[in-house]
């Protein structure tokens, strides 16, 4: 029976290939995700370890509230000479390692948009971990070094000019060194080196260090030296061994980028789910086509178990081969995913690709598991073939009871799934559980709809086939009839496509909503004509930018917003965002006050705080209450609530404090946004142009945007994310197109004689091709219609709880219609192979075909 | 029409060889014969004698290894697929042993299928006449699965005639039917020849079927061994015994 499985697979090579391909793509996606993320983590680990190669102990400021931005506080330099005197210290040096911006002599940014550009300081030779592959270390305040990757990318050579920007005005340096650190590539990140004093000056950290690195004398262990250093370090500082520091950094990266792995796995799961549909369909069809073969085997004395075994072994083989191939393709997918990220500006560090045992195990388990599970029902069905089937071309028996059971199960799944989604949305569970509920619910709904969809095939095929029939007469008509012949087959094929398109429709509708909401929020809350912000959209900018803007003619008010994350003492451990506003912010921002008003802000005092209404309500704060935060540098300001606001644009976060408190207690000294209000009569364009010139020269990490540009840039970001999601869904859609091609090929195989007859009575090759193509188009359109309905309904549901946050759904009708057209075209593409084969059938052979 | 002498199909030195070298099979060896317009010809012979092969070659479904076939004044050996498709639309009708009808279309739709494929409008009067002749007036909207085998085959015959082809080819049209249904089908073919002047060439194993024909040609080992008026069913049976 095993050899029968092998032979039967071999006899149907093409079908086996497409089925295997479904497994391959899903598994490759999973494997690729693990390979890519493992590689990225390994690259970070290498970088962390390499940079501390000669360091035994690292001293840094205690980071009480880890920031999503990754910024860490600096500390006073005075402690260094005490550390130097500790017994067992070979060398100790304070270093600067602060994000900034790098530009070439024409002002063009170096490195990719979202990756960090770090300004570092020279380390003494006893601690230095970078090697100068060209030139030497910077010797005075006019010299700089840069890493080899960035130099190559920007085409920089020794003697060239580079501009570095941070808190102080941007300055030109002469490139005197090109450096390398270990073997890992930084991706889009880059490091520039300056003398220590110049690095401190340009980052605004004169008399401060980001870290102190300590090298131990021979025979003194890192742990021992750490204990000795701890004795002289003030309590605000954290002393770690180099290993501890590297491990903490490594864990932090894993925490921060963990979502990436999960997000990619979700898309991989979608591709696998679609693949499962394809496998289920292929096995169902082949079992149906082999009914008389099974019947014959039964008459020869084969038991049910043997029949089952032969089908299961076939599935096992497909799964195993698919998983192995998928694993191999995982490397290509890892590269592809990385390229995709690079394309949207997320250029992560890389090193040689990492394949962990876990990846192999997961890939094999998933490949084989998915195949076995999805071929299980068809395999069971094969055992119900009675011996008599050998004599008659019997359909596999399917009782009416089963039909009712299916319908009941379909309704149950859909309703339960919908309920899960709703509970996930409104039930107030924590975000992990809510995501789980919504994910599980979505899958249940998809399964429910797919079970129910055979009943929808007739009407939907008629709907989708109508224009074709009108336009193309007989071929359209026959195509439609063919899709309706075996509704469950068409349904499974269509629902596989439905899954991908539902997600596309969902994100499309949702993204349209986000874009619309952003535009509304900008219109509603920004009164200022111009805004200054970091060109990457999220990092802070130098306060110098605001100061420069204040000087510019035509500018009346520049009001700044700073932000940081803090912990609410007695809170749930979350890290609410705290902002600081100027007292004149009322003239550049429209704040929707629920308690207090513009005068609250005008009279805003350092011991006061204004809360976001939902934050206040959620934590039971009322006017006059005291709110205590733990800040990043470990301060615990206690602030009195003097006002509440509603913040649909989520511009201000959970709480607003004065700039004084923000600087002293929260240690945030850089601006997130500067709002610029022009003097009456000033021309926006003229002021913007003037301001841009100044900013580009002195604070090039910032950019000056008018309201339209701000909206546009937010929209661009949404679009970019949307593009990324489309690209990730493309694989799932690709699998479902294989599904269409496969089903079509199998159906045509069944109808070989019929096609021979049609040809004999005068149907041309072209007509046969058209007929097959339309069949695919109709199937694809059924999937698209189901998917769009599902996607739009889900988007509408999920938009409900977001209504309060100012999220309004808008339906991008044109995009949705384009999606339909896309589905139709995809159907045509999927039909290319089967249509060609059908049209090339030799009439005589086809007529003789058994 | 084109051939003044009333011949509608002419085969000249038609041979068909399957395979090559040692294993080659000569299914037809130098067959030359003509078929007159408006006549009903039956082709008989033992199994494997080349009947189907001959029919396929006459109908342009297969190409001879050597020799030529002229159909309605046009040489069909060596036509490309497009020309053959046009030929099938204009000049040929087919009736097969089984799997004649599209299960997704109604009886009437199946009947006019060749016209629909060619994008032509049926001649209403001719259509009604056909439907009446095949006796399926009350079955127009039935699907093939709702028709008996004999009814299905009658639809197939009507379909073969709907475009008024030069020749209707039938390969064992009664092979799958009981004697009552067979008789109906044969009577219908006869009627087509007599009433509508249709040319019919039919391969059959059924002596009673052959007896309906105007002419019976008999094949053995790929060669033509007998060509005459069939006579009665018993005479045909006797003839077949001799040939075997
Ligand atoms: N595709 C083919 N390849 C090889 N040999 C073939 C092929 N088709 C037919 N033959 C051979 O050609 C010969 C004639 O076959 P054909 O089908 O014409 O016989 P037939 O008279 O129609 O027989 P039957 O009464 O059984 O239908 C047979 O020996 C057959 O084996
Ligand atoms: Mg035959």
CSV table of C-alpha atoms and ligand atoms in Angstrom, one decimal, chain A residues 848, chain B residues 18-19 25-27 45-54 172 203 205, ligand 1:
chain,number,residue,atom,x,y,z
A,848,UNK,CA,-10.7,8.0,-26.3
B,18,UNK,CA,0.7,3.3,-35.5
B,19,UNK,CA,4.1,3.2,-33.9
B,25,UNK,CA,0.7,-1.7,-36.3
B,26,UNK,CA,-0.9,-1.1,-39.7
B,27,UNK,CA,-4.4,-0.2,-38.8
B,45,UNK,CA,-15.6,-5.6,-39.3
B,46,UNK,CA,-14.0,-7.6,-36.5
B,47,UNK,CA,-12.6,-5.8,-33.5
B,48,UNK,CA,-9.3,-4.1,-34.4
B,49,UNK,CA,-10.0,-4.2,-38.1
B,50,UNK,CA,-9.6,-0.5,-38.4
B,51,UNK,CA,-13.2,0.8,-38.5
B,52,UNK,CA,-12.8,3.6,-36.0
B,53,UNK,CA,-9.4,4.5,-37.5
B,54,UNK,CA,-11.0,4.9,-41.0
B,172,UNK,CA,-21.2,2.7,-32.8
B,203,UNK,CA,-19.4,2.3,-37.8
B,205,UNK,CA,-21.1,-4.0,-34.6
C,1,LIG,N1,-3.5,5.1,-30.7
C,1,LIG,C1,-3.2,3.8,-31.2
C,1,LIG,N2,-1.9,3.4,-31.0
C,1,LIG,C2,-1.5,2.2,-31.4
C,1,LIG,N3,-2.3,1.3,-32.0
C,1,LIG,C3,-3.6,1.7,-32.3
C,1,LIG,C4,-4.1,3.0,-31.8
C,1,LIG,N4,-5.4,3.1,-32.1
C,1,LIG,C5,-5.7,1.9,-32.8
C,1,LIG,N5,-4.7,1.1,-32.8
C,1,LIG,C6,-4.6,-0.2,-33.5
C,1,LIG,O1,-5.1,-0.1,-34.8
C,1,LIG,C7,-5.9,-1.2,-35.1
C,1,LIG,C8,-7.3,-0.7,-35.5
C,1,LIG,O2,-7.9,0.0,-34.4
C,1,LIG,P1,-9.4,0.5,-34.5
C,1,LIG,O3,-9.7,1.2,-33.2
C,1,LIG,O4,-9.6,1.3,-35.8
C,1,LIG,O5,-10.3,-0.8,-34.6
C,1,LIG,P2,-11.8,-1.0,-34.6
C,1,LIG,O6,-12.1,-1.7,-35.8
C,1,LIG,O7,-12.5,0.3,-34.4
C,1,LIG,O8,-12.1,-1.9,-33.4
C,1,LIG,P3,-13.3,-2.0,-32.4
C,1,LIG,O9,-14.4,-2.7,-33.1
C,1,LIG,O10,-12.8,-2.8,-31.2
C,1,LIG,O11,-13.6,-0.6,-32.0
C,1,LIG,C9,-6.0,-2.0,-33.8
C,1,LIG,O12,-5.0,-3.1,-34.0
C,1,LIG,C10,-5.5,-1.1,-32.7
C,1,LIG,O13,-4.8,-1.9,-31.8
